[in-house]
Short mmCIF file of C-alpha atoms and ligand atoms in Angstrom, two decimals:
data_model
loop_
_atom_site.label_atom_id
_atom_site.label_comp_id
_atom_site.label_asym_id
_atom_site.label_seq_id
_atom_site.Cartn_x
_atom_site.Cartn_y
_atom_site.Cartn_z
CA MET A 1 36.74 -49.77 31.50
CA ARG A 2 35.05 -46.39 32.17
CA TYR A 3 37.79 -43.66 32.07
CA SER A 4 37.78 -41.63 35.26
CA GLY A 5 40.51 -39.20 34.76
CA LEU A 6 44.53 -39.37 35.05
CA ILE A 7 45.09 -40.10 38.78
CA GLU A 8 42.73 -43.82 38.58
CA LYS A 9 44.57 -44.12 35.46
CA TYR A 10 48.33 -43.70 36.63
CA ARG A 11 47.80 -43.81 40.14
CA ASP A 12 50.92 -46.37 40.62
CA ARG A 13 52.81 -43.47 39.39
CA LEU A 14 51.64 -40.56 41.08
CA PRO A 15 51.79 -39.58 44.78
CA VAL A 16 48.31 -41.16 45.82
CA THR A 17 47.39 -43.76 48.57
CA ASP A 18 43.87 -45.74 48.66
CA ALA A 19 42.80 -43.07 51.11
CA THR A 20 43.22 -40.08 48.97
CA PRO A 21 39.83 -38.39 47.96
CA VAL A 22 40.51 -37.85 44.28
CA ILE A 23 39.03 -34.73 42.76
CA SER A 24 38.59 -35.51 38.70
CA ILE A 25 36.13 -33.96 36.31
CA GLY A 26 37.73 -36.80 33.50
CA GLU A 27 40.62 -34.92 32.66
CA GLY A 28 43.51 -36.22 30.50
CA ASN A 29 43.15 -38.90 27.64
CA THR A 30 43.15 -36.51 24.96
CA PRO A 31 43.62 -37.61 21.38
CA LEU A 32 46.93 -37.73 19.68
CA ILE A 33 46.06 -36.25 16.18
CA GLU A 34 48.80 -36.92 13.48
CA LEU A 35 48.45 -33.69 11.00
CA VAL A 36 47.36 -35.15 7.48
CA ASN A 37 47.93 -31.87 5.18
CA LEU A 38 50.70 -29.28 6.73
CA PRO A 39 53.40 -31.58 6.60
CA ARG A 40 53.17 -31.13 2.53
CA ILE A 41 51.77 -28.03 2.52
CA LEU A 42 55.65 -27.20 4.66
CA GLY A 43 57.22 -29.41 2.20
CA SER A 44 58.63 -31.58 5.09
CA GLU A 45 58.77 -35.18 5.36
CA VAL A 46 57.60 -35.61 8.79
CA ARG A 47 55.31 -37.06 10.72
CA ILE A 48 53.69 -34.34 13.06
CA TYR A 49 51.42 -35.35 15.82
CA ALA A 50 49.19 -32.94 17.92
CA LYS A 51 48.62 -33.54 21.49
CA PHE A 52 45.37 -31.52 21.62
CA GLU A 53 44.77 -30.52 25.23
CA GLY A 54 42.27 -28.18 24.61
CA LEU A 55 40.08 -31.26 24.76
CA ASN A 56 40.44 -31.39 28.64
CA PRO A 57 37.03 -30.59 30.82
CA THR A 58 38.72 -27.04 30.73
CA GLY A 59 39.94 -26.79 27.73
CA SER A 60 43.56 -26.70 28.33
CA PHE A 61 46.61 -28.91 29.88
CA LYS A 62 46.09 -27.29 32.94
CA ASP A 63 43.54 -29.96 34.37
CA ARG A 64 46.23 -32.51 34.39
CA GLY A 65 48.29 -30.58 37.19
CA MET A 66 45.09 -29.44 38.89
CA THR A 67 43.39 -32.62 39.47
CA MET A 68 46.38 -33.48 41.53
CA ALA A 69 46.92 -30.34 43.30
CA VAL A 70 43.47 -29.46 44.09
CA THR A 71 43.19 -33.80 45.31
CA LYS A 72 45.97 -32.88 47.40
CA ALA A 73 44.90 -29.93 49.04
CA VAL A 74 41.73 -31.47 49.80
CA GLU A 75 43.42 -34.57 51.22
CA SER A 76 45.56 -32.21 53.61
CA GLY A 77 42.40 -30.38 54.50
CA SER A 78 42.25 -27.42 52.85
CA LYS A 79 39.01 -25.22 52.44
CA ALA A 80 40.43 -23.14 50.05
CA ILE A 81 43.17 -22.53 47.16
CA ILE A 82 44.40 -19.34 45.30
CA CYS A 83 46.45 -18.78 42.10
CA ALA A 84 47.55 -16.51 39.97
CA SER A 85 46.99 -17.02 36.46
CA THR A 86 47.20 -15.91 32.75
CA GLY A 87 44.10 -17.38 32.21
CA ASN A 88 43.98 -21.07 32.12
CA THR A 89 45.13 -21.97 35.34
CA SER A 90 42.54 -19.97 36.86
CA ALA A 91 39.94 -21.42 34.91
CA SER A 92 40.82 -24.71 35.88
CA ALA A 93 41.35 -24.28 39.42
CA ALA A 94 37.80 -22.65 39.74
CA ALA A 95 36.20 -25.77 37.92
CA TYR A 96 38.50 -27.88 40.27
CA ALA A 97 37.29 -25.98 43.79
CA ALA A 98 33.69 -26.01 42.63
CA ARG A 99 33.88 -29.85 41.97
CA ALA A 100 35.75 -30.35 45.53
CA GLY A 101 33.38 -27.96 46.90
CA ILE A 102 36.15 -26.06 48.28
CA GLY A 103 36.93 -21.73 48.05
CA CYS A 104 39.18 -20.31 45.24
CA PHE A 105 40.93 -16.90 44.91
CA VAL A 106 42.33 -16.31 41.40
CA LEU A 107 44.51 -13.42 40.49
CA ILE A 108 44.74 -12.08 37.11
CA PRO A 109 46.23 -9.34 35.00
CA GLU A 110 43.19 -6.63 34.51
CA GLY A 111 42.68 -6.47 30.82
CA LYS A 112 45.18 -9.24 29.73
CA ILE A 113 43.53 -12.52 29.65
CA ALA A 114 41.25 -14.35 27.00
CA LEU A 115 37.02 -14.03 27.66
CA GLY A 116 36.76 -17.37 27.92
CA LYS A 117 39.11 -17.85 30.81
CA LEU A 118 37.44 -14.96 32.31
CA ALA A 119 33.82 -16.28 31.69
CA GLN A 120 35.26 -19.83 33.31
CA ALA A 121 36.78 -18.52 36.67
CA MET A 122 33.57 -16.33 36.87
CA MET A 123 30.89 -19.15 36.44
CA HIS A 124 32.85 -21.66 38.22
CA GLY A 125 32.28 -19.26 40.99
CA SER A 126 35.49 -18.29 42.24
CA THR A 127 36.76 -15.07 43.90
CA VAL A 128 38.15 -13.14 40.72
CA ILE A 129 40.44 -10.49 41.30
CA GLN A 130 42.09 -8.41 38.60
CA ILE A 131 45.12 -6.96 39.81
CA GLN A 132 46.37 -3.72 38.10
CA GLY A 133 49.99 -5.33 37.22
CA ASN A 134 50.84 -8.64 35.09
CA PHE A 135 51.37 -12.53 35.57
CA ASP A 136 54.79 -12.03 37.50
CA ASP A 137 53.32 -9.51 39.91
CA GLY A 138 50.35 -12.10 40.62
CA MET A 139 52.35 -14.77 41.06
CA ARG A 140 54.56 -13.11 43.96
CA LEU A 141 51.42 -11.97 45.59
CA VAL A 142 50.10 -15.53 45.71
CA GLN A 143 53.39 -16.46 47.24
CA GLU A 144 53.13 -13.96 49.86
CA LEU A 145 49.73 -14.68 50.83
CA SER A 146 49.45 -18.42 50.95
CA ALA A 147 52.40 -18.16 53.39
CA GLN A 148 50.26 -15.87 55.91
CA MET A 149 46.81 -17.16 55.21
CA PRO A 150 44.80 -20.43 55.07
CA VAL A 151 44.50 -20.78 51.08
CA ALA A 152 46.78 -23.58 49.21
CA LEU A 153 48.95 -22.45 46.63
CA VAL A 154 48.07 -24.30 43.06
CA ASN A 155 50.25 -22.52 40.93
CA SER A 156 52.72 -24.91 39.33
CA VAL A 157 55.40 -24.02 41.99
CA ASN A 158 53.43 -26.53 43.74
CA PRO A 159 54.92 -29.89 42.93
CA PHE A 160 51.81 -31.64 42.81
CA ARG A 161 50.74 -30.01 39.58
CA LEU A 162 54.13 -31.03 37.62
CA GLN A 163 53.09 -34.65 38.64
CA GLY A 164 49.62 -34.59 37.26
CA GLN A 165 51.55 -32.41 34.09
CA LYS A 166 53.97 -35.60 33.46
CA THR A 167 51.09 -38.11 32.20
CA ILE A 168 51.14 -36.61 29.38
CA ALA A 169 54.11 -38.37 28.59
CA PHE A 170 52.70 -41.31 29.25
CA GLU A 171 50.00 -41.19 26.67
CA VAL A 172 51.99 -39.96 24.21
CA ILE A 173 54.07 -43.42 24.16
CA GLU A 174 51.30 -45.27 24.46
CA ALA A 175 50.00 -44.10 21.25
CA LEU A 176 53.13 -44.08 19.48
CA GLY A 177 54.48 -47.23 21.27
CA ASP A 178 57.67 -45.12 21.98
CA ALA A 179 58.60 -41.78 22.82
CA PRO A 180 59.00 -39.04 19.45
CA ASP A 181 61.88 -37.95 18.24
CA TYR A 182 61.09 -34.52 18.78
CA HIS A 183 58.59 -32.74 21.36
CA VAL A 184 57.90 -29.37 20.98
CA LEU A 185 55.49 -27.05 22.97
CA PRO A 186 54.83 -23.39 24.57
CA VAL A 187 56.82 -21.99 27.19
CA GLY A 188 55.53 -19.74 29.94
CA ASN A 189 55.98 -20.11 33.45
CA ALA A 190 57.73 -23.36 32.43
CA GLY A 191 56.25 -25.88 34.45
CA ASN A 192 54.72 -27.77 31.60
CA ILE A 193 57.88 -28.44 29.60
CA SER A 194 59.50 -29.51 32.83
CA ALA A 195 56.76 -31.75 33.80
CA HIS A 196 56.91 -33.55 30.30
CA TRP A 197 60.81 -33.97 30.70
CA MET A 198 59.66 -35.66 34.04
CA GLY A 199 57.04 -38.10 32.39
CA TYR A 200 59.35 -39.10 29.45
CA SER A 201 62.15 -39.48 32.08
CA GLU A 202 60.25 -41.93 34.12
CA SER A 203 58.82 -43.71 31.34
CA VAL A 204 62.23 -44.86 29.73
CA CYS A 205 63.78 -47.65 30.29
CA GLN A 206 67.26 -47.37 32.15
CA GLN A 207 68.32 -50.76 30.71
CA THR A 208 67.47 -50.03 27.69
CA GLU A 209 71.48 -50.35 26.00
CA ALA A 210 71.00 -53.74 27.35
CA CYS A 211 67.68 -55.13 26.90
CA GLY A 212 66.08 -53.14 23.88
CA LEU A 213 62.46 -52.47 24.65
CA CYS A 214 62.14 -55.04 27.45
CA GLN A 215 58.75 -55.59 27.64
CA GLY A 216 58.34 -54.51 31.17
CA GLN A 217 60.47 -57.07 32.22
CA CYS A 218 63.19 -55.54 33.88
CA PRO A 219 62.44 -53.56 37.33
CA TYR A 220 63.33 -50.22 35.53
CA HIS A 221 60.74 -50.22 33.35
CA PRO A 222 57.00 -49.05 34.00
CA PRO A 223 54.06 -51.60 33.33
CA LEU A 224 52.26 -49.05 31.29
CA ALA A 225 54.36 -46.30 29.24
CA ARG A 226 57.26 -47.93 27.67
CA ALA A 227 59.73 -45.83 25.92
CA SER A 228 63.47 -46.76 24.24
CA LYS A 229 64.36 -43.04 24.38
CA ARG A 230 63.59 -39.58 25.87
CA PRO A 231 62.72 -36.95 22.64
CA VAL A 232 64.42 -33.77 22.37
CA MET A 233 62.72 -31.42 23.81
CA VAL A 234 62.27 -27.65 21.90
CA GLY A 235 60.37 -24.92 24.14
CA ASN A 236 59.08 -21.98 22.06
CA GLN A 237 58.24 -18.68 23.47
CA ALA A 238 56.76 -15.31 22.19
CA ALA A 239 59.68 -13.13 21.20
CA GLY A 240 58.06 -10.41 23.40
CA SER A 241 57.89 -12.56 26.43
CA ALA A 242 60.82 -14.67 25.78
CA PRO A 243 63.37 -14.93 28.94
CA PHE A 244 64.93 -18.60 28.29
CA LEU A 245 65.99 -16.46 24.89
CA ARG A 246 67.37 -13.90 26.69
CA GLY A 247 69.13 -15.61 29.23
CA ALA A 248 67.17 -13.65 31.53
CA MET A 249 64.39 -12.36 33.32
CA VAL A 250 61.87 -10.17 31.25
CA ASP A 251 59.99 -7.34 33.40
CA ASN A 252 57.36 -6.15 30.79
CA PRO A 253 56.96 -9.07 28.80
CA GLU A 254 54.44 -8.32 26.04
CA THR A 255 52.58 -10.93 23.56
CA ILE A 256 49.14 -11.15 21.96
CA ALA A 257 49.73 -14.84 23.39
CA THR A 258 48.30 -13.54 26.46
CA ALA A 259 48.47 -16.99 28.61
CA ILE A 260 52.47 -16.93 27.94
CA ARG A 261 52.60 -13.20 29.05
CA ILE A 262 55.09 -14.00 31.57
CA GLY A 263 58.58 -12.71 32.03
CA HIS A 264 59.57 -14.47 35.20
CA PRO A 265 59.03 -17.95 34.65
CA MET A 266 59.26 -20.12 37.95
CA SER A 267 60.44 -23.49 36.58
CA TRP A 268 63.47 -21.87 35.21
CA SER A 269 65.84 -24.42 36.30
CA LEU A 270 64.19 -27.10 35.34
CA ALA A 271 63.06 -26.22 32.13
CA TRP A 272 66.88 -25.45 31.32
CA ALA A 273 67.57 -28.78 32.20
CA ALA A 274 65.24 -30.69 30.54
CA VAL A 275 66.29 -28.58 26.98
CA ARG A 276 69.59 -29.64 28.03
CA GLU A 277 69.71 -33.16 28.76
CA SER A 278 67.48 -33.77 25.81
CA GLY A 279 69.43 -31.94 23.62
CA GLY A 280 67.17 -29.28 22.75
CA TRP A 281 66.88 -25.79 22.27
CA PHE A 282 64.38 -22.20 22.64
CA ASN A 283 63.07 -20.76 19.74
CA GLU A 284 61.09 -17.21 19.82
CA CYS A 285 58.52 -16.50 17.61
CA SER A 286 56.75 -12.99 16.89
CA ASP A 287 53.27 -12.23 17.34
CA GLU A 288 52.48 -12.47 13.27
CA GLU A 289 54.20 -15.82 13.33
CA ILE A 290 52.14 -17.31 16.61
CA LEU A 291 49.02 -16.06 14.33
CA ALA A 292 49.84 -17.74 11.36
CA SER A 293 50.63 -20.78 13.02
CA GLN A 294 47.13 -21.03 14.45
CA ALA A 295 45.57 -19.99 11.09
CA LEU A 296 47.42 -22.94 9.64
CA LEU A 297 46.24 -25.78 12.42
CA ALA A 298 42.50 -24.19 11.89
CA ARG A 299 42.14 -24.06 8.07
CA HIS A 300 44.31 -27.13 6.86
CA GLU A 301 43.75 -29.83 9.82
CA GLY A 302 40.23 -28.64 11.66
CA ILE A 303 42.12 -27.87 14.99
CA PHE A 304 41.52 -24.45 16.60
CA CYS A 305 43.74 -24.46 19.62
CA GLU A 306 44.82 -20.80 20.79
CA PRO A 307 47.51 -18.51 19.97
CA SER A 308 49.89 -19.57 22.71
CA SER A 309 48.98 -23.22 22.03
CA ALA A 310 49.87 -22.37 18.06
CA THR A 311 53.98 -21.04 19.47
CA GLY A 312 54.85 -24.18 20.28
CA PHE A 313 53.58 -25.07 16.40
CA ALA A 314 55.18 -21.34 14.95
CA GLY A 315 58.53 -22.61 16.64
CA LEU A 316 58.22 -26.11 14.77
CA ILE A 317 57.96 -24.96 11.20
CA LYS A 318 61.19 -22.61 11.93
CA ASP A 319 62.67 -25.58 12.65
CA LEU A 320 61.68 -27.49 9.70
CA LYS A 321 62.30 -24.33 7.46
CA THR A 322 66.09 -24.41 8.83
CA GLY A 323 66.33 -27.94 8.55
CA ARG A 324 67.33 -28.11 12.56
CA ILE A 325 64.51 -30.93 12.92
CA ARG A 326 65.31 -33.32 9.98
CA ASN A 327 63.14 -35.25 7.38
CA GLY A 328 62.16 -38.64 8.60
CA SER A 329 61.54 -37.38 12.37
CA SER A 330 58.47 -37.96 14.57
CA ILE A 331 57.20 -35.09 16.30
CA VAL A 332 54.81 -34.40 18.99
CA CYS A 333 53.89 -31.01 19.30
CA THR A 334 51.68 -29.99 22.80
CA LEU A 335 48.96 -27.60 21.93
CA THR A 336 48.30 -26.66 25.22
CA GLY A 337 44.56 -25.07 25.52
CA HIS A 338 41.86 -24.66 22.87
CA GLY A 339 41.11 -21.87 20.53
CA LEU A 340 37.65 -20.95 22.18
CA LYS A 341 39.19 -19.77 24.72
CA ASP A 342 39.87 -16.40 23.21
CA PRO A 343 37.23 -15.88 20.81
CA ASP A 344 38.20 -11.86 19.92
CA THR A 345 42.00 -13.16 18.94
CA ALA A 346 40.30 -15.58 16.37
CA ILE A 347 37.69 -13.19 14.88
CA ALA A 348 40.03 -10.38 14.69
CA GLN A 349 42.23 -12.12 11.95
CA SER A 350 39.53 -14.22 10.36
CA SER A 351 37.49 -12.71 7.07
CA LYS A 352 34.21 -10.83 8.53
CA PRO A 353 31.21 -13.08 7.86
CA HIS A 354 29.06 -11.72 4.73
CA VAL A 355 25.79 -9.81 5.65
CA VAL A 356 22.87 -10.71 3.19
CA ALA A 357 19.26 -10.30 2.49
CA ALA A 358 17.31 -13.66 3.64
CA GLU A 359 16.72 -14.38 0.16
CA ARG A 360 17.56 -17.58 -1.76
CA ASP A 361 18.61 -15.83 -4.84
CA ALA A 362 21.26 -13.69 -3.19
CA ILE A 363 22.58 -16.42 -1.24
CA ALA A 364 22.36 -18.73 -4.45
CA ALA A 365 25.20 -15.80 -5.78
CA LEU A 366 27.40 -15.26 -3.08
CA ILE A 367 27.71 -19.29 -3.03
CA ALA A 368 28.33 -19.35 -6.53
CA ARG A 369 31.12 -16.57 -6.31
CA HIS A 370 32.73 -18.72 -3.93
CA LEU A 371 32.72 -21.96 -5.30
C1 LIG B 401 47.64 -22.13 26.73
O1 LIG B 401 47.12 -19.89 33.35
O2 LIG B 401 50.22 -19.46 33.34
O3 LIG B 401 55.35 -23.01 30.71
O4 LIG B 401 48.36 -18.96 34.46
O5 LIG B 401 47.90 -21.48 29.48
O6 LIG B 401 53.65 -24.33 31.83
O7 LIG B 401 53.68 -22.40 32.08
C2 LIG B 401 49.34 -20.61 31.25
C3 LIG B 401 50.04 -20.71 30.40
C4 LIG B 401 50.93 -22.32 27.11
C5 LIG B 401 52.30 -22.04 29.22
N1 LIG B 401 49.91 -22.34 26.78
O8 LIG B 401 52.29 -23.26 30.06
C6 LIG B 401 48.43 -19.38 33.79
C7 LIG B 401 49.50 -19.79 32.78
C8 LIG B 401 48.93 -22.16 27.09
C9 LIG B 401 48.84 -21.57 28.79
C10 LIG B 401 51.18 -22.06 28.57
C11 LIG B 401 50.03 -21.27 29.19
P1 LIG B 401 53.91 -23.15 31.09
#
């Protein structure tokens, strides 16, 4: 059957009815790519799978939540949506609003969002409002504005966002046949780690101790996703923007990973619950570590994710080095957004192209030097 988006696929586990007007651009169903070179290069005997969310319609995991949030906004009669964003939410909101034929207002921090994301929000026809403030300022403002005006708030404080995003766990379980031992990912506003945990929690058979993998026969077992356990959740933050490591909100977050430049995460309690209940933890990674891990994925696995996405992998490298994640483990790493979103950061850290005459001999000499 033709794949037509995650709401159709998981409608039995999402808050929709037959009358709900589904707004989809074919999101979800992203590949789970086993890393074939980096475990050896890192000297670890583990299986690492990258869930490459950069292959969603607008290039990030935000589409999973946005298909639900915009669907429900349209169902309830909204004619416009609004969000604050570090970039990806605005790109996704703009695209789904365009698809639905409704208005879209996005508040972004001036000068602090990656070029590709700005291009998307503009191209999809949203009203782009650059604020002289950061994401946390924007978040406060859109909460106030949506309470006063007829615009539906589609940030992850909208519960339908997490409902859509939880489907990533269903897909991982289907691909692996069970939950992995560990699931690592970057954390900014903390909606995604909360949604992952929700998805895993809904997939695990409550009767596992009694019946093992019960093949969907017991009433607790969802029909599509079957897991015997939930993974340990590891959340990773940029060091300059790490409220979960500080144990308190951060007022002036800074990091090259602009998508997670967030100091006052909205899903604070849910994220702590995910980490505590799973026996997990948070890591912080420097900007240098983030860029190095982005380059490792690009150069050794052919996977180009954005810096914020690489933060999850940067944290994983630390945990493998310290032995906190043991040999023999299976690990899923969510790569939240595509590297093409942020060409400036990619170009700045790569070696420059060679400029030569358009002559065979000159090029041949260059190739010979690099063979
Ligand atoms: C690539 O777009 O918050 O912890 O406004 O774009 O669920 O916030 C983006 C967040 C990780 C963090 N990776 O996820 C926004 C925004 C990428 C992101 C995160 C974001 P959450």
